[in-house]
Amino acid sequence: MDFTTFVKPSNGSGDANGGAQTLQFWKHVEYIENHGKQEDDYEYCMTEFLRMSGIYWGTTALDIMGQLDRLERKYIIEFVKRCQCPTTGGFAPCEGHDPHLLYTLSAVQILCTYDALEEIDCEAVVRFVVGLQQPDGSFFGDKWGEVDTRFSFCAVATLTLLQRMKQSIDVEKAVKFVLSCCNQTDGGFGSKPGAESHAGLIYCCVGFFSLTNRLHLLDVDKLGWWLCERQLPSGGLNGRPEKLPDVCYSWWVLASLTIMGRLHWISSEKLQQFILSCQDAETGGFSDRTGNMPDIFHTLFGIGGLSLLGHSGLKAINPTLCMPQYIIDRLGIEPQRLGRP
Amino acid sequence: MHGRVKVRTTEEERERKRKEQALKVRAYRAAMGRIQAKRAAGELDDEMLSLTVQILQRNPDVTTLWNIRRECVLEKLSKLSKEAEPQQPEPAGDQEQPEEKNEKEAAPQPEDRAQSVFRCELDLTEQCLMVNPKSYNAWHHRCWTLEQNPLADWQRELHLCNKYLKFDERNFHTWDYRRYVTEKAGVPAAQELDFCTEKIKVNFSNYSSWHHRSLLLPELYPNEQRDRPMSEEKLKQELEMVLTAAFTDPNDSSAWFYQRWLLGSGAQLDRAPKVAAFRLQSKGAVLALDKPTPDLGELNIELVAGEQKVTLSPWLPVDSGRTTWKCQLPFDYQKNSTYTLKLTDQELNLLPLPGTEDGAFYFAPPHAAASCSQELLSELKTQLQSCLDLLEYEPDSKWTLLTSALLMRAIDVSANHAKNLEHLGKLEKVDALREGYYKDLAARWTLELELAKWPQAPGFPRKFELADEVSLASLPYGQYLIIADELNMATKLREELGNRVPKTFSELKL
């Protein structure tokens, strides 16, 4: 082969040049703006099964950057509306796919951002969510029976945004199930009872307790210690012990620590350096680790992480719902947060 | 998308890739279009199965395609069960019977055909897991398929777990699946523990194995008092094993996490709150609990003195953390009576408040360490010595510094306090990322000790005093101080803590 390849370092060691990077603000705006424009793009096409979440990641990141008007509001709302299943009330990731709790939350988040909940049948959404709760309090993701604490989070987050937490699901049972997924060893949570603790699922469970006003059930000292141990010398955070750092895990851990009032247990400065080192200076967007391919998912969690760390030029983000704080305020929602000891 | 390295390529290469991808997009769209048209027409047939295979083998995350396969499977099973329904026995002569048998051998029985339907799904999930061993969809489809099959071969699934854990011993999907399968297959916990021990021997740096172990041990070796995660005897063995592991690679965190759990209290998250402090006077009462409790309703708090019995209510929260509550119920306090505070699961005798004729109180400092048998104590001392020896050679070893402090606390909290603070101070430097954590931990350990000493201090419980040299980044256990009228601490500390200085009884103005 006669072409030359050049691989950027991908060892998670932070910025290879050692210099502090600055936020490539306009590159990221451009990256997100262009994301949905090439419909025949291979990556775009192959990820249609999560399109609704993709739109949530893009709109939220742009809104945090104060650039939401770069996307066509009307077009997006029409798309979301077309994805509501007339039978179940849940949302599919895109037309031709089946409804699922994951995309139902994304759809509701997008509509909240656009202040357009009146465009859909909210009662049907509530029925969909309520119908997925099981006798043990857990939630199926859809009618096919997968159980996961992610779905418990999606259920309460959706209902909270729709202001329908009361008189819908059995909150006590839902709490009991999530609590049964807590591990005695580290105070963390996995996807189901007995599953190993994992930062992504910890975020879902901590977020779940924040939304159900039950943060007192957490062993904050034990869990907070395990979470702050996720920070590696590069400043980035991993999702489990002895794993590589990742921008998205940085968000899961950072948001959980923030909700628990323990943000000061990690080095914010080092984390900020790590997140900035994961920017793609050419195309815009953030990747999971320094030198990797950017994507829309890590772009939201990069921007969101920087916002939580107080980076200038970004709107504040709510750590529980991963949405701009002004929208949460507009909805009059106050997810619980613990104070610093 | 995770772990995809950005590679620079030539224009020529990019063009080739673009063409290749354009073809893939076209093929994907054609297949999806055909699938959706067939689904709308209710054609859940073999063609549908092969169309979905093409896409799922490349991209197992397309949930909807798995849903369609499940619809196909259910359709096939329902047809097969109709075929299998007992038919009217044919009035056949003796000679005809052998011929009929032959026919049956030629066409598979509905049951065998059902098994081949299941096999097909299991094979596909295996192929998909080869491509992406972390595909939630593929794992779920495998579970779903097995749940449909009353003849599922769980031993085969157990072998599959063994195989996959050899490829990647940290894949949490495989471990979750293993727990699911061992339950279905009825594998005894003791046998699982052996498997786990083998895994750990192969590689100490395996948080997933240690986690699996932590689920099995409390079940196999329960601790009656519930103040430790497992029986003392087993705990001693585990401590030996984990220290060997930790010393093999002192920079690997897995074993150290496990060790800290072993040294911990084994407390359950959903245990009922305990009374930390209580003070009563004729104008009302204040109650502090050892953990946040947003609803006191279930505690049924009653005050008993001889024949006199009063239900204390309503309670109003004093702090946002909901550990401290006040009740402004006027009360006829009798200085000569002995008062008992009764809760659903606790009965506490109150002591008269010194220096006044109006008031009684209760105080129980936080538990810093569980009790320790002589055998366990000697093991802890041996381990501490090993850690201190290691620190001679590697004075900055983070995990050894932390663990030796935890061991010293388990051996004797108060005698080792100064030394422990020294270790935490050192950790703030060698592990600077977590400086804030170590500072808060030092504050917690200090307050635990101060609160344990408080009942012997002059002025207890109306005065709480922190010596000028006590340095704290935060003031945990603040609710324990609610029974004091006066908190004395250095002005500098008071300023640093700001609004985090806990409330006192006199500030409540009952």
PDB file of N, CA and C in Angstrom, chain A residues 3 6-7 39-40 42-43 46 48-49 96-98 144 182-186 194-196 216-217 221 225-226 228-229 231 240-242 246 264-265 280 282 288 291-293 295 298 341, chain B residues 1-6 8 10 21 28-29 36 39 59 61 64 67 140 170 172 176 179 207-208 211 214-215 252-253 257 260-261 267 269 292 294 398 433-434 437 440 444 474 500:
ATOM      1  N   PHE A   3      -0.071   4.425   0.565  1.00  0.00           N
ATOM      2  CA  PHE A   3      -0.456   5.635   1.313  1.00  0.00           C
ATOM      3  C   PHE A   3       0.211   5.639   2.690  1.00  0.00           C
ATOM      4  N   PHE A   6      -0.820   8.139   9.567  1.00  0.00           N
ATOM      5  CA  PHE A   6      -0.275   8.833  10.727  1.00  0.00           C
ATOM      6  C   PHE A   6      -1.267   8.701  11.870  1.00  0.00           C
ATOM      7  N   VAL A   7      -0.853   8.099  12.893  1.00  0.00           N
ATOM      8  CA  VAL A   7      -1.755   7.862  14.013  1.00  0.00           C
ATOM      9  C   VAL A   7      -1.424   8.824  15.141  1.00  0.00           C
ATOM     10  N   GLU A  39     -27.090  13.306   5.038  1.00  0.00           N
ATOM     11  CA  GLU A  39     -27.917  12.141   5.331  1.00  0.00           C
ATOM     12  C   GLU A  39     -27.373  10.858   4.735  1.00  0.00           C
ATOM     13  N   ASP A  40     -26.549  10.985   3.693  1.00  0.00           N
ATOM     14  CA  ASP A  40     -26.010   9.776   3.083  1.00  0.00           C
ATOM     15  C   ASP A  40     -24.666   9.380   3.689  1.00  0.00           C
ATOM     16  N   TYR A  42     -22.108   7.621   5.866  1.00  0.00           N
ATOM     17  CA  TYR A  42     -22.153   6.242   6.353  1.00  0.00           C
ATOM     18  C   TYR A  42     -22.436   6.173   7.853  1.00  0.00           C
ATOM     19  N   GLU A  43     -21.655   6.911   8.634  1.00  0.00           N
ATOM     20  CA  GLU A  43     -21.821   6.883  10.096  1.00  0.00           C
ATOM     21  C   GLU A  43     -23.235   7.321  10.485  1.00  0.00           C
ATOM     22  N   MET A  46     -25.737   4.608   9.643  1.00  0.00           N
ATOM     23  CA  MET A  46     -25.619   3.419  10.478  1.00  0.00           C
ATOM     24  C   MET A  46     -26.011   3.672  11.938  1.00  0.00           C
ATOM     25  N   GLU A  48     -28.775   5.434  12.714  1.00  0.00           N
ATOM     26  CA  GLU A  48     -30.166   5.888  12.739  1.00  0.00           C
ATOM     27  C   GLU A  48     -30.950   5.240  13.879  1.00  0.00           C
ATOM     28  N   PHE A  49     -30.482   4.062  14.345  1.00  0.00           N
ATOM     29  CA  PHE A  49     -31.201   3.371  15.417  1.00  0.00           C
ATOM     30  C   PHE A  49     -31.152   4.135  16.735  1.00  0.00           C
ATOM     31  N   GLY A  96     -39.822   3.969  11.346  1.00  0.00           N
ATOM     32  CA  GLY A  96     -39.535   2.599  10.931  1.00  0.00           C
ATOM     33  C   GLY A  96     -38.921   1.758  12.038  1.00  0.00           C
ATOM     34  N   HIS A  97     -38.605   2.393  13.192  1.00  0.00           N
ATOM     35  CA  HIS A  97     -38.074   1.628  14.324  1.00  0.00           C
ATOM     36  C   HIS A  97     -39.109   1.590  15.438  1.00  0.00           C
ATOM     37  N   ASP A  98     -38.839   0.753  16.455  1.00  0.00           N
ATOM     38  CA  ASP A  98     -39.816   0.537  17.530  1.00  0.00           C
ATOM     39  C   ASP A  98     -39.597   1.503  18.692  1.00  0.00           C
ATOM     40  N   TRP A 144     -40.188  -5.992  25.289  1.00  0.00           N
ATOM     41  CA  TRP A 144     -39.440  -7.242  25.168  1.00  0.00           C
ATOM     42  C   TRP A 144     -38.681  -7.628  26.426  1.00  0.00           C
ATOM     43  N   CYS A 182     -27.560  -1.793  44.574  1.00  0.00           N
ATOM     44  CA  CYS A 182     -26.399  -1.156  45.207  1.00  0.00           C
ATOM     45  C   CYS A 182     -25.433  -2.219  45.710  1.00  0.00           C
ATOM     46  N   ASN A 183     -24.152  -1.994  45.495  1.00  0.00           N
ATOM     47  CA  ASN A 183     -23.131  -2.938  45.935  1.00  0.00           C
ATOM     48  C   ASN A 183     -22.519  -2.528  47.264  1.00  0.00           C
ATOM     49  N   GLN A 184     -22.456  -3.486  48.177  1.00  0.00           N
ATOM     50  CA  GLN A 184     -21.901  -3.230  49.513  1.00  0.00           C
ATOM     51  C   GLN A 184     -20.414  -2.885  49.467  1.00  0.00           C
ATOM     52  N   THR A 185     -19.716  -3.449  48.498  1.00  0.00           N
ATOM     53  CA  THR A 185     -18.262  -3.246  48.452  1.00  0.00           C
ATOM     54  C   THR A 185     -17.886  -1.780  48.240  1.00  0.00           C
ATOM     55  N   ASP A 186     -18.574  -1.120  47.311  1.00  0.00           N
ATOM     56  CA  ASP A 186     -18.119   0.215  46.930  1.00  0.00           C
ATOM     57  C   ASP A 186     -19.229   1.266  46.961  1.00  0.00           C
ATOM     58  N   GLY A 194     -26.803  -7.319  41.850  1.00  0.00           N
ATOM     59  CA  GLY A 194     -25.603  -8.154  41.756  1.00  0.00           C
ATOM     60  C   GLY A 194     -24.604  -7.699  40.707  1.00  0.00           C
ATOM     61  N   ALA A 195     -25.017  -6.790  39.817  1.00  0.00           N
ATOM     62  CA  ALA A 195     -24.105  -6.365  38.751  1.00  0.00           C
ATOM     63  C   ALA A 195     -23.019  -5.431  39.300  1.00  0.00           C
ATOM     64  N   GLU A 196     -21.832  -5.556  38.715  1.00  0.00           N
ATOM     65  CA  GLU A 196     -20.671  -4.759  39.153  1.00  0.00           C
ATOM     66  C   GLU A 196     -20.940  -3.255  38.991  1.00  0.00           C
ATOM     67  N   HIS A 216     -30.651  10.605  50.429  1.00  0.00           N
ATOM     68  CA  HIS A 216     -30.224  10.151  51.757  1.00  0.00           C
ATOM     69  C   HIS A 216     -29.973   8.650  51.791  1.00  0.00           C
ATOM     70  N   LEU A 217     -30.466   7.928  50.784  1.00  0.00           N
ATOM     71  CA  LEU A 217     -30.266   6.477  50.782  1.00  0.00           C
ATOM     72  C   LEU A 217     -28.855   6.081  50.342  1.00  0.00           C
ATOM     73  N   ASP A 221     -20.090   8.665  51.441  1.00  0.00           N
ATOM     74  CA  ASP A 221     -18.645   8.584  51.682  1.00  0.00           C
ATOM     75  C   ASP A 221     -18.006   7.442  50.905  1.00  0.00           C
ATOM     76  N   TRP A 225     -15.899   8.108  47.377  1.00  0.00           N
ATOM     77  CA  TRP A 225     -14.479   7.712  47.318  1.00  0.00           C
ATOM     78  C   TRP A 225     -14.215   6.903  46.059  1.00  0.00           C
ATOM     79  N   TRP A 226     -15.077   5.910  45.791  1.00  0.00           N
ATOM     80  CA  TRP A 226     -14.910   5.074  44.595  1.00  0.00           C
ATOM     81  C   TRP A 226     -14.958   5.951  43.344  1.00  0.00           C
ATOM     82  N   CYS A 228     -14.254   9.237  43.092  1.00  0.00           N
ATOM     83  CA  CYS A 228     -13.092  10.135  42.918  1.00  0.00           C
ATOM     84  C   CYS A 228     -11.838   9.337  42.544  1.00  0.00           C
ATOM     85  N   GLU A 229     -11.839   8.045  42.880  1.00  0.00           N
ATOM     86  CA  GLU A 229     -10.727   7.184  42.455  1.00  0.00           C
ATOM     87  C   GLU A 229     -10.756   6.916  40.950  1.00  0.00           C
ATOM     88  N   GLN A 231     -10.482   9.193  38.799  1.00  0.00           N
ATOM     89  CA  GLN A 231      -9.612  10.159  38.112  1.00  0.00           C
ATOM     90  C   GLN A 231      -8.196   9.604  37.987  1.00  0.00           C
ATOM     91  N   ARG A 240     -14.695   2.317  35.475  1.00  0.00           N
ATOM     92  CA  ARG A 240     -14.492   1.239  36.449  1.00  0.00           C
ATOM     93  C   ARG A 240     -12.991   1.172  36.739  1.00  0.00           C
ATOM     94  N   PRO A 241     -12.608   0.530  37.858  1.00  0.00           N
ATOM     95  CA  PRO A 241     -11.173   0.469  38.173  1.00  0.00           C
ATOM     96  C   PRO A 241     -10.358  -0.180  37.054  1.00  0.00           C
ATOM     97  N   GLU A 242      -9.169   0.337  36.866  1.00  0.00           N
ATOM     98  CA  GLU A 242      -8.200  -0.202  35.914  1.00  0.00           C
ATOM     99  C   GLU A 242      -8.686  -0.137  34.466  1.00  0.00           C
ATOM    100  N   ASP A 246     -12.146   8.393  29.774  1.00  0.00           N
ATOM    101  CA  ASP A 246     -13.081   8.604  28.668  1.00  0.00           C
ATOM    102  C   ASP A 246     -13.894   9.857  28.989  1.00  0.00           C
ATOM    103  N   HIS A 264     -15.477  18.542  44.952  1.00  0.00           N
ATOM    104  CA  HIS A 264     -14.129  18.922  45.396  1.00  0.00           C
ATOM    105  C   HIS A 264     -13.247  17.711  45.709  1.00  0.00           C
ATOM    106  N   TRP A 265     -13.752  16.495  45.514  1.00  0.00           N
ATOM    107  CA  TRP A 265     -12.927  15.309  45.765  1.00  0.00           C
ATOM    108  C   TRP A 265     -12.062  14.928  44.561  1.00  0.00           C
ATOM    109  N   ASP A 280     -11.327  17.708  18.729  1.00  0.00           N
ATOM    110  CA  ASP A 280     -10.703  17.569  17.420  1.00  0.00           C
ATOM    111  C   ASP A 280     -10.558  18.978  16.848  1.00  0.00           C
ATOM    112  N   GLU A 282      -9.415  20.001  14.144  1.00  0.00           N
ATOM    113  CA  GLU A 282      -9.671  20.178  12.697  1.00  0.00           C
ATOM    114  C   GLU A 282     -11.155  20.212  12.378  1.00  0.00           C
ATOM    115  N   ASP A 288     -13.717  10.181  22.630  1.00  0.00           N
ATOM    116  CA  ASP A 288     -13.675   9.565  23.957  1.00  0.00           C
ATOM    117  C   ASP A 288     -12.333   9.819  24.647  1.00  0.00           C
ATOM    118  N   GLY A 291      -6.987  12.029  20.701  1.00  0.00           N
ATOM    119  CA  GLY A 291      -6.496  11.464  19.443  1.00  0.00           C
ATOM    120  C   GLY A 291      -7.457  10.522  18.752  1.00  0.00           C
ATOM    121  N   ASN A 292      -8.619  10.293  19.330  1.00  0.00           N
ATOM    122  CA  ASN A 292      -9.583   9.405  18.675  1.00  0.00           C
ATOM    123  C   ASN A 292     -10.591  10.201  17.838  1.00  0.00           C
ATOM    124  N   MET A 293     -11.440   9.456  17.123  1.00  0.00           N
ATOM    125  CA  MET A 293     -12.452  10.067  16.258  1.00  0.00           C
ATOM    126  C   MET A 293     -13.547  10.745  17.086  1.00  0.00           C
ATOM    127  N   ASP A 295     -17.305  12.248  18.028  1.00  0.00           N
ATOM    128  CA  ASP A 295     -18.691  11.905  17.706  1.00  0.00           C
ATOM    129  C   ASP A 295     -19.608  12.815  18.513  1.00  0.00           C
ATOM    130  N   HIS A 298     -19.927  12.109  22.529  1.00  0.00           N
ATOM    131  CA  HIS A 298     -18.854  12.636  23.377  1.00  0.00           C
ATOM    132  C   HIS A 298     -18.782  14.162  23.312  1.00  0.00           C
ATOM    133  N   PRO A 341     -19.964  18.705  52.611  1.00  0.00           N
ATOM    134  CA  PRO A 341     -19.942  18.443  54.054  1.00  0.00           C
ATOM    135  C   PRO A 341     -19.333  19.605  54.833  1.00  0.00           C
TER     136      PRO A 341
ATOM    137  N   MET B   1     -19.430   5.882  20.078  1.00  0.00           N
ATOM    138  CA  MET B   1     -18.243   5.263  19.459  1.00  0.00           C
ATOM    139  C   MET B   1     -17.072   5.344  20.433  1.00  0.00           C
ATOM    140  N   HIS B   2     -16.477   4.230  20.699  1.00  0.00           N
ATOM    141  CA  HIS B   2     -15.363   4.246  21.646  1.00  0.00           C
ATOM    142  C   HIS B   2     -14.118   3.620  21.033  1.00  0.00           C
ATOM    143  N   GLY B   3     -12.986   4.221  21.383  1.00  0.00           N
ATOM    144  CA  GLY B   3     -11.689   3.636  21.054  1.00  0.00           C
ATOM    145  C   GLY B   3     -11.351   3.598  19.572  1.00  0.00           C
ATOM    146  N   ARG B   4     -11.936   4.509  18.781  1.00  0.00           N
ATOM    147  CA  ARG B   4     -11.568   4.523  17.367  1.00  0.00           C
ATOM    148  C   ARG B   4     -10.522   5.598  17.115  1.00  0.00           C
ATOM    149  N   VAL B   5      -9.320   5.141  16.826  1.00  0.00           N
ATOM    150  CA  VAL B   5      -8.205   6.058  16.642  1.00  0.00           C
ATOM    151  C   VAL B   5      -8.374   6.820  15.334  1.00  0.00           C
ATOM    152  N   LYS B   6      -8.102   8.096  15.394  1.00  0.00           N
ATOM    153  CA  LYS B   6      -8.188   8.901  14.174  1.00  0.00           C
ATOM    154  C   LYS B   6      -6.944   8.649  13.330  1.00  0.00           C
ATOM    155  N   ARG B   8      -4.870   9.326   9.754  1.00  0.00           N
ATOM    156  CA  ARG B   8      -4.769  10.185   8.569  1.00  0.00           C
ATOM    157  C   ARG B   8      -4.518   9.324   7.355  1.00  0.00           C
ATOM    158  N   THR B  10      -4.536   9.103   2.768  1.00  0.00           N
ATOM    159  CA  THR B  10      -4.395   9.889   1.540  1.00  0.00           C
ATOM    160  C   THR B  10      -5.772  10.120   0.932  1.00  0.00           C
ATOM    161  N   GLN B  21     -18.295   2.759   1.371  1.00  0.00           N
ATOM    162  CA  GLN B  21     -19.344   3.085   2.336  1.00  0.00           C
ATOM    163  C   GLN B  21     -20.661   3.424   1.648  1.00  0.00           C
ATOM    164  N   TYR B  28     -27.768  -1.282   3.067  1.00  0.00           N
ATOM    165  CA  TYR B  28     -28.486  -1.174   4.344  1.00  0.00           C
ATOM    166  C   TYR B  28     -29.897  -0.653   4.118  1.00  0.00           C
ATOM    167  N   ARG B  29     -29.993   0.419   3.319  1.00  0.00           N
ATOM    168  CA  ARG B  29     -31.307   1.022   3.083  1.00  0.00           C
ATOM    169  C   ARG B  29     -32.238   0.057   2.356  1.00  0.00           C
ATOM    170  N   GLN B  36     -39.051  -3.570   6.475  1.00  0.00           N
ATOM    171  CA  GLN B  36     -40.210  -2.819   6.957  1.00  0.00           C
ATOM    172  C   GLN B  36     -41.460  -3.133   6.131  1.00  0.00           C
ATOM    173  N   ARG B  39     -42.679  -6.518   7.219  1.00  0.00           N
ATOM    174  CA  ARG B  39     -43.269  -6.486   8.557  1.00  0.00           C
ATOM    175  C   ARG B  39     -44.695  -5.929   8.493  1.00  0.00           C
ATOM    176  N   ASN B  59     -24.060  -4.863  12.731  1.00  0.00           N
ATOM    177  CA  ASN B  59     -24.500  -3.845  13.667  1.00  0.00           C
ATOM    178  C   ASN B  59     -25.548  -4.394  14.645  1.00  0.00           C
ATOM    179  N   ASP B  61     -26.599  -3.436  17.315  1.00  0.00           N
ATOM    180  CA  ASP B  61     -27.296  -2.475  18.171  1.00  0.00           C
ATOM    181  C   ASP B  61     -28.653  -2.025  17.630  1.00  0.00           C
ATOM    182  N   THR B  64     -34.605  -2.741  16.938  1.00  0.00           N
ATOM    183  CA  THR B  64     -35.836  -3.095  16.235  1.00  0.00           C
ATOM    184  C   THR B  64     -35.701  -4.409  15.459  1.00  0.00           C
ATOM    185  N   ASN B  67     -36.239  -7.159  17.727  1.00  0.00           N
ATOM    186  CA  ASN B  67     -37.675  -7.274  18.019  1.00  0.00           C
ATOM    187  C   ASN B  67     -38.381  -8.066  16.918  1.00  0.00           C
ATOM    188  N   HIS B 140     -29.273  -9.555  25.571  1.00  0.00           N
ATOM    189  CA  HIS B 140     -30.676  -9.667  25.960  1.00  0.00           C
ATOM    190  C   HIS B 140     -31.411 -10.678  25.097  1.00  0.00           C
ATOM    191  N   ARG B 170     -12.981  -8.777  32.254  1.00  0.00           N
ATOM    192  CA  ARG B 170     -13.633  -7.601  32.848  1.00  0.00           C
ATOM    193  C   ARG B 170     -14.958  -7.252  32.166  1.00  0.00           C
ATOM    194  N   PHE B 172     -18.402  -6.809  31.907  1.00  0.00           N
ATOM    195  CA  PHE B 172     -19.443  -6.943  32.937  1.00  0.00           C
ATOM    196  C   PHE B 172     -20.710  -7.587  32.399  1.00  0.00           C
ATOM    197  N   ASP B 176     -22.561 -10.540  34.351  1.00  0.00           N
ATOM    198  CA  ASP B 176     -23.997 -10.474  34.638  1.00  0.00           C
ATOM    199  C   ASP B 176     -24.685 -11.730  34.120  1.00  0.00           C
ATOM    200  N   ARG B 179     -24.029 -14.719  36.300  1.00  0.00           N
ATOM    201  CA  ARG B 179     -24.855 -14.783  37.508  1.00  0.00           C
ATOM    202  C   ARG B 179     -26.273 -15.273  37.173  1.00  0.00           C
ATOM    203  N   TYR B 207     -11.025  -6.534  39.145  1.00  0.00           N
ATOM    204  CA  TYR B 207     -12.070  -5.991  40.017  1.00  0.00           C
ATOM    205  C   TYR B 207     -13.369  -6.780  39.873  1.00  0.00           C
ATOM    206  N   SER B 208     -13.653  -7.244  38.639  1.00  0.00           N
ATOM    207  CA  SER B 208     -14.901  -7.978  38.395  1.00  0.00           C
ATOM    208  C   SER B 208     -14.952  -9.272  39.213  1.00  0.00           C
ATOM    209  N   HIS B 211     -15.439  -8.446  42.825  1.00  0.00           N
ATOM    210  CA  HIS B 211     -16.838  -8.073  43.035  1.00  0.00           C
ATOM    211  C   HIS B 211     -17.720  -9.324  43.158  1.00  0.00           C
ATOM    212  N   SER B 214     -17.408 -10.848  46.391  1.00  0.00           N
ATOM    213  CA  SER B 214     -18.036 -10.096  47.487  1.00  0.00           C
ATOM    214  C   SER B 214     -19.527 -10.405  47.598  1.00  0.00           C
ATOM    215  N   LEU B 215     -20.107 -10.925  46.503  1.00  0.00           N
ATOM    216  CA  LEU B 215     -21.527 -11.292  46.559  1.00  0.00           C
ATOM    217  C   LEU B 215     -21.703 -12.670  47.191  1.00  0.00           C
ATOM    218  N   ASP B 252      -1.963  -1.485  41.614  1.00  0.00           N
ATOM    219  CA  ASP B 252      -3.263  -1.884  41.079  1.00  0.00           C
ATOM    220  C   ASP B 252      -4.320  -1.728  42.164  1.00  0.00           C
ATOM    221  N   SER B 253      -5.406  -1.074  41.813  1.00  0.00           N
ATOM    222  CA  SER B 253      -6.365  -0.698  42.861  1.00  0.00           C
ATOM    223  C   SER B 253      -7.336  -1.804  43.251  1.00  0.00           C
ATOM    224  N   PHE B 257      -9.351  -2.004  46.971  1.00  0.00           N
ATOM    225  CA  PHE B 257     -10.769  -1.694  47.189  1.00  0.00           C
ATOM    226  C   PHE B 257     -11.429  -2.808  47.997  1.00  0.00           C
ATOM    227  N   ARG B 260     -10.501  -2.675  51.608  1.00  0.00           N
ATOM    228  CA  ARG B 260     -11.181  -1.640  52.395  1.00  0.00           C
ATOM    229  C   ARG B 260     -12.593  -2.089  52.755  1.00  0.00           C
ATOM    230  N   TRP B 261     -13.202  -2.824  51.824  1.00  0.00           N
ATOM    231  CA  TRP B 261     -14.532  -3.358  52.119  1.00  0.00           C
ATOM    232  C   TRP B 261     -14.451  -4.365  53.277  1.00  0.00           C
ATOM    233  N   ALA B 267     -22.281  -2.491  56.961  1.00  0.00           N
ATOM    234  CA  ALA B 267     -23.604  -1.912  57.231  1.00  0.00           C
ATOM    235  C   ALA B 267     -24.480  -1.948  55.987  1.00  0.00           C
ATOM    236  N   LEU B 269     -27.392  -0.459  53.545  1.00  0.00           N
ATOM    237  CA  LEU B 269     -27.877   0.881  53.184  1.00  0.00           C
ATOM    238  C   LEU B 269     -29.275   1.168  53.718  1.00  0.00           C
ATOM    239  N   PRO B 292     -29.326  10.547  57.423  1.00  0.00           N
ATOM    240  CA  PRO B 292     -30.463  11.364  57.001  1.00  0.00           C
ATOM    241  C   PRO B 292     -31.741  10.529  56.923  1.00  0.00           C
ATOM    242  N   PRO B 294     -35.709  11.382  55.928  1.00  0.00           N
ATOM    243  CA  PRO B 294     -36.654  12.437  55.555  1.00  0.00           C
ATOM    244  C   PRO B 294     -38.035  12.285  56.188  1.00  0.00           C
ATOM    245  N   LYS B 398       0.881   5.103  47.626  1.00  0.00           N
ATOM    246  CA  LYS B 398      -0.445   5.590  48.003  1.00  0.00           C
ATOM    247  C   LYS B 398      -1.294   4.541  48.717  1.00  0.00           C
ATOM    248  N   LEU B 433      -4.570  14.604  43.292  1.00  0.00           N
ATOM    249  CA  LEU B 433      -5.863  14.728  42.609  1.00  0.00           C
ATOM    250  C   LEU B 433      -7.007  14.664  43.609  1.00  0.00           C
ATOM    251  N   ARG B 434      -6.813  13.850  44.656  1.00  0.00           N
ATOM    252  CA  ARG B 434      -7.883  13.610  45.632  1.00  0.00           C
ATOM    253  C   ARG B 434      -7.635  14.319  46.960  1.00  0.00           C
ATOM    254  N   TYR B 437     -10.638  14.918  49.068  1.00  0.00           N
ATOM    255  CA  TYR B 437     -11.171  13.728  49.722  1.00  0.00           C
ATOM    256  C   TYR B 437     -10.436  13.451  51.030  1.00  0.00           C
ATOM    257  N   ASP B 440     -11.382  15.827  53.816  1.00  0.00           N
ATOM    258  CA  ASP B 440     -12.685  15.516  54.416  1.00  0.00           C
ATOM    259  C   ASP B 440     -12.610  14.251  55.272  1.00  0.00           C
ATOM    260  N   ARG B 444     -13.459  13.742  59.220  1.00  0.00           N
ATOM    261  CA  ARG B 444     -14.396  12.732  59.721  1.00  0.00           C
ATOM    262  C   ARG B 444     -13.766  11.934  60.862  1.00  0.00           C
ATOM    263  N   SER B 474     -13.772  20.453  57.018  1.00  0.00           N
ATOM    264  CA  SER B 474     -15.231  20.430  57.064  1.00  0.00           C
ATOM    265  C   SER B 474     -15.633  19.955  58.454  1.00  0.00           C
ATOM    266  N   ARG B 500     -21.267  26.418  57.371  1.00  0.00           N
ATOM    267  CA  ARG B 500     -21.297  24.982  57.639  1.00  0.00           C
ATOM    268  C   ARG B 500     -21.096  24.659  59.130  1.00  0.00           C
TER     269      ARG B 500
END
